[in-house]
Short mmCIF file of C-alpha atoms (C1' of nucleotides) in Angstrom, two decimals:
data_model
loop_
_atom_site.label_atom_id
_atom_site.label_comp_id
_atom_site.label_asym_id
_atom_site.label_seq_id
_atom_site.Cartn_x
_atom_site.Cartn_y
_atom_site.Cartn_z
CA MET A 294 -21.08 31.19 -65.64
CA ALA A 295 -21.87 32.62 -62.04
CA ARG A 296 -23.00 30.75 -59.40
CA THR A 297 -26.87 31.26 -58.24
CA ALA A 298 -27.65 31.92 -55.03
CA ASP A 299 -29.37 29.42 -52.60
CA PRO A 300 -33.02 30.75 -53.10
CA ARG A 301 -33.84 29.40 -49.69
CA ALA A 302 -30.67 31.36 -47.90
CA LYS A 303 -32.57 35.05 -47.59
CA ILE A 304 -35.74 33.43 -46.50
CA GLU A 305 -33.97 31.17 -43.73
CA LEU A 306 -32.10 34.18 -42.57
CA LEU A 307 -35.43 36.26 -42.22
CA ARG A 308 -37.30 33.29 -40.19
CA SER A 309 -34.15 32.83 -37.84
CA ALA A 310 -34.04 36.48 -37.50
CA GLU A 311 -37.75 36.89 -36.48
CA ALA A 312 -37.36 34.15 -34.20
CA VAL A 313 -34.01 35.41 -32.45
CA PHE A 314 -35.29 39.08 -32.39
CA ALA A 315 -38.50 37.58 -30.82
CA GLN A 316 -36.53 35.79 -28.29
CA LYS A 317 -34.13 38.52 -27.40
CA GLY A 318 -34.85 41.99 -28.91
CA LEU A 319 -32.88 43.65 -31.19
CA THR A 320 -29.81 44.42 -29.22
CA ALA A 321 -29.05 40.91 -27.58
CA ALA A 322 -30.02 39.05 -30.52
CA ARG A 323 -26.71 38.54 -32.49
CA ILE A 324 -25.91 37.92 -36.03
CA GLU A 325 -23.76 34.73 -34.89
CA GLU A 326 -27.01 33.38 -33.42
CA ILE A 327 -29.05 34.06 -36.79
CA THR A 328 -27.04 32.70 -39.22
CA LYS A 329 -26.16 29.34 -37.01
CA ARG A 330 -29.91 29.14 -36.63
CA ALA A 331 -30.41 29.63 -40.41
CA GLY A 332 -27.23 26.92 -41.16
CA LEU A 333 -25.43 29.63 -42.87
CA SER A 334 -22.06 31.78 -42.05
CA LYS A 335 -21.76 35.22 -40.62
CA GLY A 336 -20.44 36.25 -44.20
CA ALA A 337 -23.23 35.14 -46.33
CA PHE A 338 -25.64 37.24 -43.90
CA TYR A 339 -23.85 40.27 -45.71
CA LEU A 340 -24.35 39.17 -48.93
CA HIS A 341 -28.25 39.21 -48.57
CA PHE A 342 -28.80 42.22 -45.78
CA GLU A 343 -26.52 45.12 -45.40
CA SER A 344 -26.60 45.12 -41.34
CA LYS A 345 -28.38 43.79 -38.40
CA GLU A 346 -30.26 46.82 -38.47
CA ALA A 347 -31.42 46.40 -42.21
CA ILE A 348 -33.02 42.71 -41.46
CA PHE A 349 -34.43 44.39 -38.44
CA ARG A 350 -36.21 46.80 -40.08
CA GLN A 351 -37.36 44.64 -42.83
CA VAL A 352 -39.01 42.03 -40.43
CA VAL A 353 -40.86 44.70 -38.71
CA GLU A 354 -41.95 46.71 -41.28
CA SER A 355 -43.02 44.17 -43.37
CA PHE A 356 -45.36 43.27 -40.27
CA LEU A 357 -46.48 46.88 -40.05
CA ALA A 358 -47.59 47.08 -43.84
CA ARG A 359 -49.30 43.80 -43.57
CA CYS A 360 -50.89 45.10 -40.31
CA ARG A 361 -51.99 48.02 -42.03
CA ALA A 362 -53.68 46.12 -44.76
CA CYS A 363 -55.63 44.22 -42.20
CA MET A 364 -56.78 47.23 -40.33
CA LEU A 365 -58.96 49.12 -42.63
CA SER A 366 -60.43 52.50 -41.98
CA PRO A 367 -64.05 53.36 -42.98
CA ASP A 368 -63.08 54.84 -46.57
CA GLU A 369 -61.41 51.41 -47.10
CA VAL A 370 -64.66 49.39 -46.96
CA GLU A 371 -67.62 48.81 -49.08
CA ASN A 372 -70.87 48.47 -48.26
CA LEU A 373 -70.67 49.80 -44.40
CA PRO A 374 -73.71 48.85 -42.05
CA GLY A 375 -76.07 51.22 -41.37
CA ASP A 376 -78.47 49.28 -39.12
CA PRO A 377 -77.13 48.93 -35.68
CA ALA A 378 -77.17 45.30 -35.27
CA GLU A 379 -75.42 44.74 -38.64
CA VAL A 380 -72.83 47.45 -37.19
CA VAL A 381 -72.23 45.50 -34.27
CA GLN A 382 -71.80 42.19 -36.11
CA PHE A 383 -69.73 44.02 -38.35
CA CYS A 384 -67.36 45.33 -35.36
CA HIS A 385 -67.07 42.07 -34.01
CA ALA A 386 -66.25 40.00 -37.30
CA ARG A 387 -63.45 42.86 -37.82
CA ASP A 388 -61.99 42.39 -34.50
CA VAL A 389 -61.74 38.66 -34.83
CA GLU A 390 -59.95 39.24 -38.01
CA VAL A 391 -57.46 41.66 -36.98
CA TYR A 392 -56.71 39.15 -33.82
CA GLU A 393 -56.35 36.29 -36.03
CA PHE A 394 -53.82 38.29 -37.71
CA LEU A 395 -52.15 39.01 -34.84
CA TRP A 396 -51.86 35.86 -33.19
CA GLN A 397 -50.14 34.14 -36.64
CA ASN A 398 -47.88 37.03 -36.23
CA ARG A 399 -47.56 37.05 -32.88
CA ALA A 400 -43.69 36.61 -32.62
CA ILE A 401 -43.28 39.37 -34.61
CA LEU A 402 -45.60 41.57 -32.06
CA ALA A 403 -43.68 40.68 -29.48
CA ILE A 404 -40.53 42.18 -31.05
CA LEU A 405 -42.28 45.41 -31.37
CA GLN A 406 -43.42 45.36 -27.66
CA ALA A 407 -39.48 45.33 -27.18
CA CYS A 408 -38.34 48.07 -29.16
CA GLU A 409 -35.77 50.43 -27.58
CA GLY A 410 -33.65 52.95 -28.51
CA GLU A 411 -33.61 54.46 -32.07
CA HIS A 412 -36.15 51.76 -32.98
CA VAL A 413 -38.52 52.76 -30.58
CA TYR A 414 -40.50 54.64 -33.74
CA LEU A 415 -41.92 51.32 -34.76
CA MET A 416 -43.27 50.60 -31.88
CA ARG A 417 -44.87 54.00 -31.56
CA ALA A 418 -45.91 53.78 -35.26
CA PHE A 419 -47.67 50.53 -34.60
CA ARG A 420 -49.68 52.07 -31.42
CA ASP A 421 -50.32 54.92 -33.53
CA GLU A 422 -51.58 53.10 -36.20
CA MET A 423 -53.77 51.39 -33.86
CA THR A 424 -54.71 54.91 -32.39
CA SER A 425 -55.28 56.43 -35.55
CA ASN A 426 -57.66 53.85 -36.81
CA CYS A 427 -59.58 53.94 -33.83
CA ARG A 428 -60.48 57.45 -33.98
CA MET A 429 -61.74 57.23 -37.60
CA TRP A 430 -64.01 54.60 -36.80
CA ILE A 431 -64.90 56.41 -33.42
CA GLU A 432 -65.62 59.49 -35.51
CA LEU A 433 -67.98 57.93 -38.19
CA TRP A 434 -70.12 56.11 -35.58
CA LYS A 435 -70.57 59.61 -33.69
CA LYS A 436 -71.48 61.17 -37.05
CA LYS A 437 -73.98 58.35 -37.59
CA GLY A 438 -75.16 59.40 -33.93
CA LEU A 439 -74.55 55.99 -32.39
CA PHE A 440 -71.67 57.03 -30.37
CA ARG A 441 -71.78 59.65 -27.50
CA ASP A 442 -70.43 63.18 -28.08
CA ASP A 443 -69.69 63.98 -24.28
CA VAL A 444 -66.28 61.78 -24.63
CA SER A 445 -63.61 63.21 -26.96
CA SER A 446 -62.62 61.46 -29.87
CA ASP A 447 -58.86 61.44 -28.42
CA VAL A 448 -59.72 60.19 -25.39
CA ALA A 449 -62.04 57.43 -26.59
CA ALA A 450 -59.50 56.43 -29.03
CA ALA A 451 -56.94 56.44 -26.38
CA LEU A 452 -58.91 53.79 -24.21
CA LEU A 453 -59.98 51.93 -27.32
CA SER A 454 -56.13 51.25 -28.51
CA GLY A 455 -55.14 50.84 -24.95
CA ALA A 456 -57.44 48.51 -24.39
CA TYR A 457 -57.23 46.43 -27.18
CA HIS A 458 -53.60 46.38 -27.26
CA GLU A 459 -53.58 45.19 -23.53
CA LEU A 460 -55.75 42.12 -24.92
CA ALA A 461 -53.20 41.55 -27.45
CA GLY A 462 -50.71 41.19 -25.20
CA LYS A 463 -52.38 39.13 -23.13
CA MET A 464 -53.37 36.98 -26.06
CA ILE A 465 -49.55 36.52 -26.86
CA SER A 466 -48.40 36.01 -23.28
CA ALA A 467 -50.71 32.92 -22.97
CA PRO A 468 -48.95 29.30 -23.66
CA LYS A 469 -51.49 28.20 -26.38
CA ARG A 470 -54.15 30.20 -27.76
CA PRO A 471 -56.64 31.58 -25.73
CA PRO A 472 -60.49 31.90 -26.11
CA ILE A 473 -60.13 35.38 -27.85
CA ASP A 474 -63.63 35.30 -29.65
CA GLU A 475 -64.86 35.28 -26.45
CA TRP A 476 -62.42 38.45 -25.08
CA LEU A 477 -63.71 40.07 -27.99
CA ARG A 478 -67.14 39.65 -27.53
CA GLN A 479 -67.04 40.73 -23.71
CA ALA A 480 -64.77 44.04 -24.99
CA LEU A 481 -66.84 45.00 -27.83
CA SER A 482 -70.14 44.62 -25.12
CA VAL A 483 -68.31 47.03 -22.88
CA PHE A 484 -67.45 49.25 -25.20
CA VAL A 485 -70.61 49.65 -26.75
CA ASP A 486 -72.23 50.11 -23.68
CA GLY A 487 -69.45 52.83 -22.56
CA LEU A 488 -69.12 54.76 -25.41
CA GLY A 489 -72.65 53.88 -27.47
CA THR A 490 -75.99 55.43 -27.47
CA PRO A 491 -78.93 53.79 -26.53
CA THR A 492 -79.88 52.57 -29.84
CA LEU A 493 -76.41 50.81 -30.26
CA SER A 494 -76.82 49.52 -26.68
CA HIS A 495 -79.77 47.57 -27.22
CA ALA A 496 -78.27 46.37 -30.43
CA ILE A 497 -75.20 44.83 -28.50
CA ALA A 498 -77.77 43.05 -26.24
CA ARG A 499 -79.37 41.48 -28.96
CA PHE A 500 -76.14 40.09 -30.54
CA GLN A 501 -74.93 38.77 -27.45
CA ASN A 502 -78.25 36.74 -26.73
CA ARG A 503 -78.11 35.66 -30.45
CA LEU A 504 -74.13 34.42 -29.93
CA ARG A 505 -75.50 32.53 -26.39
CA VAL A 506 -78.20 31.09 -28.38
CA SER A 507 -75.71 29.63 -31.05
CA LYS A 508 -73.20 28.54 -28.49
CA GLY A 509 -75.87 26.69 -26.75
CA ILE A 510 -74.98 28.67 -23.60
CA GLY A 511 -77.80 29.30 -21.47
CA MET B 259 -8.59 59.45 9.87
CA ALA B 260 -10.73 58.57 6.65
CA ARG B 261 -12.04 61.07 3.89
CA THR B 262 -15.40 61.22 4.05
CA ALA B 263 -17.26 60.65 1.04
CA ASP B 264 -19.25 63.50 -0.54
CA PRO B 265 -22.97 63.06 0.77
CA ARG B 266 -24.32 64.59 -2.60
CA ALA B 267 -22.52 62.41 -4.93
CA LYS B 268 -24.59 59.26 -4.81
CA ILE B 269 -27.67 61.37 -5.24
CA GLU B 270 -26.29 63.28 -8.06
CA LEU B 271 -25.51 59.96 -9.65
CA LEU B 272 -28.79 58.78 -9.22
CA ARG B 273 -30.48 61.84 -10.69
CA SER B 274 -28.36 62.04 -13.81
CA ALA B 275 -29.17 58.06 -14.40
CA GLU B 276 -32.59 58.77 -14.08
CA ALA B 277 -32.40 61.74 -16.80
CA VAL B 278 -30.25 59.62 -19.23
CA PHE B 279 -32.11 56.17 -18.84
CA ALA B 280 -35.46 57.83 -19.40
CA GLN B 281 -33.78 59.77 -23.02
CA LYS B 282 -31.61 56.84 -23.97
CA GLY B 283 -33.13 53.69 -22.42
CA LEU B 284 -30.81 50.90 -20.50
CA THR B 285 -28.42 49.96 -23.39
CA ALA B 286 -27.73 53.01 -25.05
CA ALA B 287 -27.14 55.32 -21.71
CA ARG B 288 -23.43 55.44 -20.83
CA ILE B 289 -21.59 55.41 -17.61
CA GLU B 290 -19.65 58.11 -19.00
CA GLU B 291 -22.68 60.11 -19.96
CA ILE B 292 -23.89 59.67 -16.39
CA THR B 293 -20.97 60.61 -14.65
CA LYS B 294 -20.21 63.72 -16.69
CA ARG B 295 -23.60 64.97 -16.12
CA ALA B 296 -23.18 64.21 -12.68
CA GLY B 297 -19.78 65.88 -12.50
CA LEU B 298 -18.03 62.96 -11.42
CA SER B 299 -15.29 60.89 -12.86
CA LYS B 300 -16.09 57.39 -14.07
CA GLY B 301 -14.03 55.39 -11.02
CA ALA B 302 -16.12 57.66 -8.78
CA PHE B 303 -19.54 55.91 -9.82
CA TYR B 304 -18.01 52.10 -9.25
CA LEU B 305 -17.58 53.43 -5.45
CA HIS B 306 -21.15 54.03 -5.11
CA PHE B 307 -22.58 51.32 -7.33
CA GLU B 308 -21.69 47.75 -8.25
CA SER B 309 -22.54 48.17 -11.86
CA LYS B 310 -24.66 49.65 -14.41
CA GLU B 311 -27.19 47.39 -14.20
CA ALA B 312 -27.50 47.89 -10.31
CA ILE B 313 -28.28 51.67 -10.53
CA PHE B 314 -30.67 51.03 -13.06
CA ARG B 315 -32.20 48.65 -10.87
CA GLN B 316 -32.40 50.92 -8.12
CA VAL B 317 -33.83 53.68 -9.80
CA VAL B 318 -36.67 51.60 -11.17
CA GLU B 319 -37.52 49.44 -8.19
CA SER B 320 -37.66 52.25 -5.83
CA PHE B 321 -40.36 53.99 -8.41
CA LEU B 322 -42.09 50.63 -8.27
CA ALA B 323 -42.20 50.44 -4.48
CA ARG B 324 -43.56 54.24 -4.38
CA CYS B 325 -46.11 53.30 -7.16
CA ARG B 326 -47.18 50.45 -4.92
CA ALA B 327 -47.85 52.42 -2.22
CA CYS B 328 -49.85 54.93 -4.18
CA MET B 329 -52.08 52.36 -5.86
CA LEU B 330 -54.23 51.00 -3.00
CA SER B 331 -55.88 47.72 -2.67
CA PRO B 332 -59.54 47.43 -1.29
CA ASP B 333 -58.48 46.07 1.99
CA GLU B 334 -55.99 48.78 2.36
CA VAL B 335 -58.58 51.32 2.26
CA GLU B 336 -60.50 52.42 5.76
CA ASN B 337 -63.90 53.58 5.13
CA LEU B 338 -65.06 52.23 1.87
CA PRO B 339 -67.62 54.07 0.09
CA GLY B 340 -71.08 52.32 -0.10
CA ASP B 341 -73.45 54.89 -2.10
CA PRO B 342 -73.19 54.77 -5.74
CA ALA B 343 -72.47 58.38 -5.93
CA GLU B 344 -69.52 58.22 -3.34
CA VAL B 345 -68.26 55.41 -5.02
CA VAL B 346 -67.99 57.38 -8.26
CA GLN B 347 -66.57 60.11 -6.52
CA PHE B 348 -64.11 57.79 -4.65
CA CYS B 349 -62.96 56.09 -7.93
CA HIS B 350 -62.47 59.54 -9.74
CA ALA B 351 -60.29 61.27 -6.56
CA ARG B 352 -58.24 58.16 -6.64
CA ASP B 353 -57.55 58.06 -10.31
CA VAL B 354 -56.24 61.67 -10.17
CA GLU B 355 -54.32 60.93 -7.32
CA VAL B 356 -52.47 58.11 -8.84
CA TYR B 357 -52.04 60.17 -12.49
CA GLU B 358 -50.82 63.09 -10.25
CA PHE B 359 -47.98 60.53 -9.16
CA LEU B 360 -47.32 59.33 -12.49
CA TRP B 361 -47.14 63.00 -13.46
CA GLN B 362 -44.66 63.51 -11.28
CA ASN B 363 -42.49 60.40 -11.95
CA ARG B 364 -43.00 60.77 -15.95
CA ALA B 365 -39.30 60.22 -16.52
CA ILE B 366 -38.92 57.04 -14.93
CA LEU B 367 -42.21 56.09 -16.29
CA ALA B 368 -40.43 56.59 -19.64
CA ILE B 369 -37.86 54.11 -18.76
CA LEU B 370 -40.30 51.85 -18.00
CA GLN B 371 -41.82 52.04 -21.13
CA ALA B 372 -38.68 51.10 -23.01
CA CYS B 373 -37.30 48.00 -20.82
CA GLU B 374 -35.56 45.44 -23.08
CA GLY B 375 -34.28 42.02 -22.82
CA GLU B 376 -33.60 40.85 -19.31
CA HIS B 377 -34.83 43.66 -17.43
CA VAL B 378 -38.43 43.49 -19.28
CA TYR B 379 -39.53 41.88 -16.20
CA LEU B 380 -39.40 45.24 -14.72
CA MET B 381 -42.11 46.67 -16.87
CA ARG B 382 -43.68 43.42 -16.79
CA ALA B 383 -44.08 44.18 -13.04
CA PHE B 384 -45.68 47.41 -13.34
CA ARG B 385 -48.37 46.33 -15.59
CA ASP B 386 -48.94 43.43 -13.85
CA GLU B 387 -49.49 45.84 -10.60
CA MET B 388 -51.86 47.92 -12.25
CA THR B 389 -54.00 45.03 -14.09
CA SER B 390 -54.10 43.08 -10.25
CA ASN B 391 -55.00 46.16 -8.61
CA CYS B 392 -57.87 46.83 -11.37
CA ARG B 393 -58.64 43.17 -10.53
CA MET B 394 -59.39 43.38 -7.00
CA TRP B 395 -61.28 46.78 -7.31
CA ILE B 396 -63.43 44.81 -10.12
CA GLU B 397 -64.16 41.98 -7.67
CA LEU B 398 -65.06 44.29 -4.83
CA TRP B 399 -67.51 46.37 -7.13
CA LYS B 400 -68.81 43.02 -8.21
CA LYS B 401 -69.49 41.89 -4.95
CA LYS B 402 -71.56 44.74 -4.05
CA GLY B 403 -73.87 44.44 -7.16
CA LEU B 404 -72.21 47.43 -8.92
CA PHE B 405 -70.48 45.82 -11.69
CA ARG B 406 -72.08 43.67 -14.26
CA ASP B 407 -71.25 39.98 -14.08
CA ASP B 408 -71.21 38.76 -17.42
CA VAL B 409 -67.70 40.20 -18.31
CA SER B 410 -65.19 37.94 -16.85
CA SER B 411 -62.91 39.97 -13.85
CA ASP B 412 -59.79 38.98 -16.21
CA VAL B 413 -61.15 40.37 -19.36
CA ALA B 414 -62.33 43.70 -17.59
CA ALA B 415 -59.08 43.85 -15.67
CA ALA B 416 -57.22 44.08 -18.88
CA LEU B 417 -59.29 46.58 -20.36
CA LEU B 418 -59.28 48.94 -18.01
CA SER B 419 -55.66 48.63 -17.29
CA GLY B 420 -54.97 48.78 -20.92
CA ALA B 421 -57.00 51.69 -21.22
CA TYR B 422 -55.67 53.52 -18.40
CA HIS B 423 -52.05 52.84 -19.16
CA GLU B 424 -52.40 54.17 -22.64
CA LEU B 425 -54.06 57.24 -20.92
CA ALA B 426 -51.01 57.60 -18.76
CA GLY B 427 -48.48 57.26 -21.99
CA LYS B 428 -50.19 59.73 -23.62
CA MET B 429 -50.24 62.21 -20.50
CA ILE B 430 -46.20 61.50 -20.26
CA SER B 431 -45.68 62.25 -24.09
CA ALA B 432 -47.46 65.47 -24.11
CA PRO B 433 -45.28 68.40 -23.95
CA LYS B 434 -46.94 70.22 -20.87
CA ARG B 435 -49.22 68.74 -18.43
CA PRO B 436 -52.31 68.12 -20.46
CA PRO B 437 -55.94 68.36 -18.86
CA ILE B 438 -55.86 64.88 -17.15
CA ASP B 439 -58.76 65.33 -15.05
CA GLU B 440 -61.09 66.01 -17.53
CA TRP B 441 -59.22 62.62 -19.69
CA LEU B 442 -59.90 60.73 -16.15
CA ARG B 443 -63.74 61.97 -16.06
CA GLN B 444 -64.60 60.93 -19.64
CA ALA B 445 -62.87 57.50 -18.95
CA LEU B 446 -64.27 56.87 -15.57
CA SER B 447 -67.94 57.68 -17.11
CA VAL B 448 -67.10 55.47 -20.33
CA PHE B 449 -66.00 52.51 -17.84
CA VAL B 450 -69.09 52.94 -15.51
CA ASP B 451 -71.36 53.03 -18.38
CA GLY B 452 -69.65 49.88 -19.72
CA LEU B 453 -69.39 47.95 -16.58
CA GLY B 454 -71.59 49.04 -14.26
CA THR B 455 -75.26 48.03 -13.24
CA PRO B 456 -77.75 50.77 -14.08
CA THR B 457 -77.51 51.95 -10.04
CA LEU B 458 -73.93 52.85 -11.02
CA SER B 459 -74.73 54.31 -14.27
CA HIS B 460 -77.28 56.75 -12.89
CA ALA B 461 -74.66 57.72 -10.28
CA ILE B 462 -71.96 58.74 -13.11
CA ALA B 463 -74.62 60.60 -15.23
CA ARG B 464 -75.22 63.07 -11.69
CA PHE B 465 -71.78 63.07 -10.91
CA GLN B 466 -70.91 64.56 -14.37
CA ASN B 467 -73.43 67.08 -14.16
CA ARG B 468 -72.14 68.16 -10.89
CA LEU B 469 -69.19 68.67 -12.30
CA ARG B 470 -69.92 70.76 -15.19
CA VAL B 471 -71.83 72.88 -12.79
CA SER B 472 -68.94 73.74 -10.96
CA LYS B 473 -66.81 74.08 -13.66
CA GLY B 474 -69.43 76.51 -15.03
CA ILE B 475 -69.43 74.37 -18.30
CA GLY B 476 -72.96 74.38 -19.96
"C1'" DC C 221 2.77 69.99 10.41
"C1'" DC C 222 2.37 64.75 9.58
"C1'" DC C 223 -0.03 60.46 8.79
"C1'" DT C 224 -3.70 57.37 7.96
"C1'" DT C 225 -7.45 55.91 5.28
"C1'" DT C 226 -10.54 56.68 2.04
"C1'" DA C 227 -12.67 58.93 -1.69
"C1'" DC C 228 -11.67 60.23 -6.50
"C1'" DT C 229 -9.32 60.46 -10.95
"C1'" DG C 230 -9.11 59.18 -15.83
"C1'" DA C 231 -6.07 56.50 -18.71
"C1'" DC C 232 -5.93 52.14 -20.00
"C1'" DT C 233 -7.55 46.86 -20.20
"C1'" DC C 234 -10.40 43.60 -22.03
"C1'" DG C 235 -14.43 40.94 -23.91
"C1'" DC C 236 -17.76 41.47 -27.39
"C1'" DG C 237 -20.03 41.54 -31.36
"C1'" DG C 238 -20.84 43.74 -36.05
"C1'" DG C 239 -18.57 43.46 -40.06
"C1'" DT C 240 -14.66 42.45 -43.30
"C1'" DC C 241 -12.13 39.88 -46.53
"C1'" DA C 242 -9.02 36.18 -48.55
"C1'" DT C 243 -9.76 31.90 -49.48
"C1'" DA C 244 -12.66 27.68 -50.80
"C1'" DA C 245 -16.57 25.91 -52.78
"C1'" DT C 246 -19.83 25.78 -56.59
"C1'" DA C 247 -23.44 26.61 -60.59
"C1'" DG C 248 -23.86 26.77 -65.48
"C1'" DG C 249 -22.28 27.26 -70.08
"C1'" DA C 250 -19.00 26.17 -73.48
"C1'" DT D 243 -13.59 18.57 -68.75
"C1'" DC D 244 -12.38 23.33 -67.87
"C1'" DC D 245 -13.70 28.25 -66.94
"C1'" DT D 246 -15.94 31.97 -65.05
"C1'" DA D 247 -18.58 34.72 -61.69
"C1'" DT D 248 -20.49 34.53 -58.03
"C1'" DT D 249 -21.78 32.43 -53.57
"C1'" DA D 250 -20.07 31.03 -49.26
"C1'" DT D 251 -16.93 30.48 -45.39
"C1'" DG D 252 -15.02 31.78 -40.84
"C1'" DA D 253 -10.71 33.79 -38.66
"C1'" DC D 254 -9.87 38.25 -38.24
"C1'" DC D 255 -10.53 43.16 -37.40
"C1'" DC D 256 -11.64 46.88 -34.78
"C1'" DG D 257 -14.61 50.07 -32.32
"C1'" DC D 258 -17.23 50.75 -28.27
"C1'" DG D 259 -18.31 51.09 -23.75
"C1'" DA D 260 -18.14 48.56 -18.75
"C1'" DG D 261 -15.21 47.97 -15.61
"C1'" DT D 262 -10.40 48.22 -13.27
"C1'" DC D 263 -6.43 50.27 -10.87
"C1'" DA D 264 -1.93 52.95 -10.08
"C1'" DG D 265 -1.67 57.30 -8.58
"C1'" DT D 266 -3.50 61.55 -7.05
"C1'" DA D 267 -6.43 64.38 -3.75
"C1'" DA D 268 -8.51 65.15 0.37
"C1'" DA D 269 -11.01 64.83 5.21
"C1'" DG D 270 -10.22 64.42 10.15
"C1'" DG D 271 -7.41 63.39 14.00
"C1'" DG D 272 -3.02 63.66 16.60
#
DNA sequence: CCCTTTACTGACTCGCGGGTCATAATAGGA
DNA sequence: TCCTATTATGACCCGCGAGTCAGTAAAGGG
């Protein structure tokens, strides 16, 4: 009867690969380093993965799929809020949820930031996903009369996704978890004032007052 | 008497290197390809540059120096505007000038976007320069009572630099020159509304009306 | 023209690291 | 315990590309 594979081997390899790719990037990461870290041989690596590129793709693509699942688009959300005050709360809660996910996966995010050459499509895919998601939400809020019409959805999406992406970068480069809730509250305030109609701007002002009271901040 | 060097050899090598790095990134770019493109031999390359990394650094660092010179900080500008209307005009003009420079150097910007491994410091330097520059301007406008106090300068700087960086990325990935003036006008409008005090917001509204009239846009 | 010094050439060297494969080890069933 | 099929090992292979260097070319002066 055949010897059975160690059920933990593949998982250890994936974990080690993630860590080494995050630290070194794809090019400088070596199979030797990954396998040593996982406590396995180089030969064993090729029993589980076809190539260096194959494991790289698996690490990153599974993250992108989970990321995709986390960033819902408007037609994937049930019971969309209508009231401006609820819209503001909804957006903040969603931002916090996405950034919690990104914080938990900050190693892979660091990998993505450093994709080069033929793998730059992965980084591009991630950023395009963010931009596209932003654009869909922007168009919904425009349709509901909550966002201004004179800024094109493309430009607005680029500004939003660029800004939030930079916040993500700032978050993952911090030595320990920063006050991301507060960052997101401020960011939301800036963009609601910048892109929102007066109705929505009033709602953000009230939302912030409520947050301050609940945190005991004068 | 010694043979003199071809004065154009080094320049051709730098030009070719820039093009190949922009297309392939540092890792996949080969000396053979750079020299063939420049019409020289591999051996000649090493008469002018110590290594592949040396020429890479020269290409990128000279761009960063020129970039630094283009993005003036507040203490480098004479006759700073005081009137809100003039502030808005000044900021727009400066944005346009910086983005014209970035458009002219879009190949090197593409190189920077793909820095990996031990060269990621170059990309980091570029982005930190942008963020730091934003922060200085933000703090000036805050001091003049034109920007709101409740958004921290760090967060505001991250949002601004991230957003403008994404606009730069969107610009350089366009097949031909996009309407960057219009993009920058919209971006400025969003951020003045998002970060500015009412005084400044009124100024942006008037600035936009004036722009529309001068362009014949209803 | 010859001489000298340097630029230039391109075949070659050599180290690196992804991937291979002969051999050893082991899990599970009889 | 033995047998079988598979896992696992790590020395080795081999292609790639940065960099080298013996030989050639050429600029400029005498």
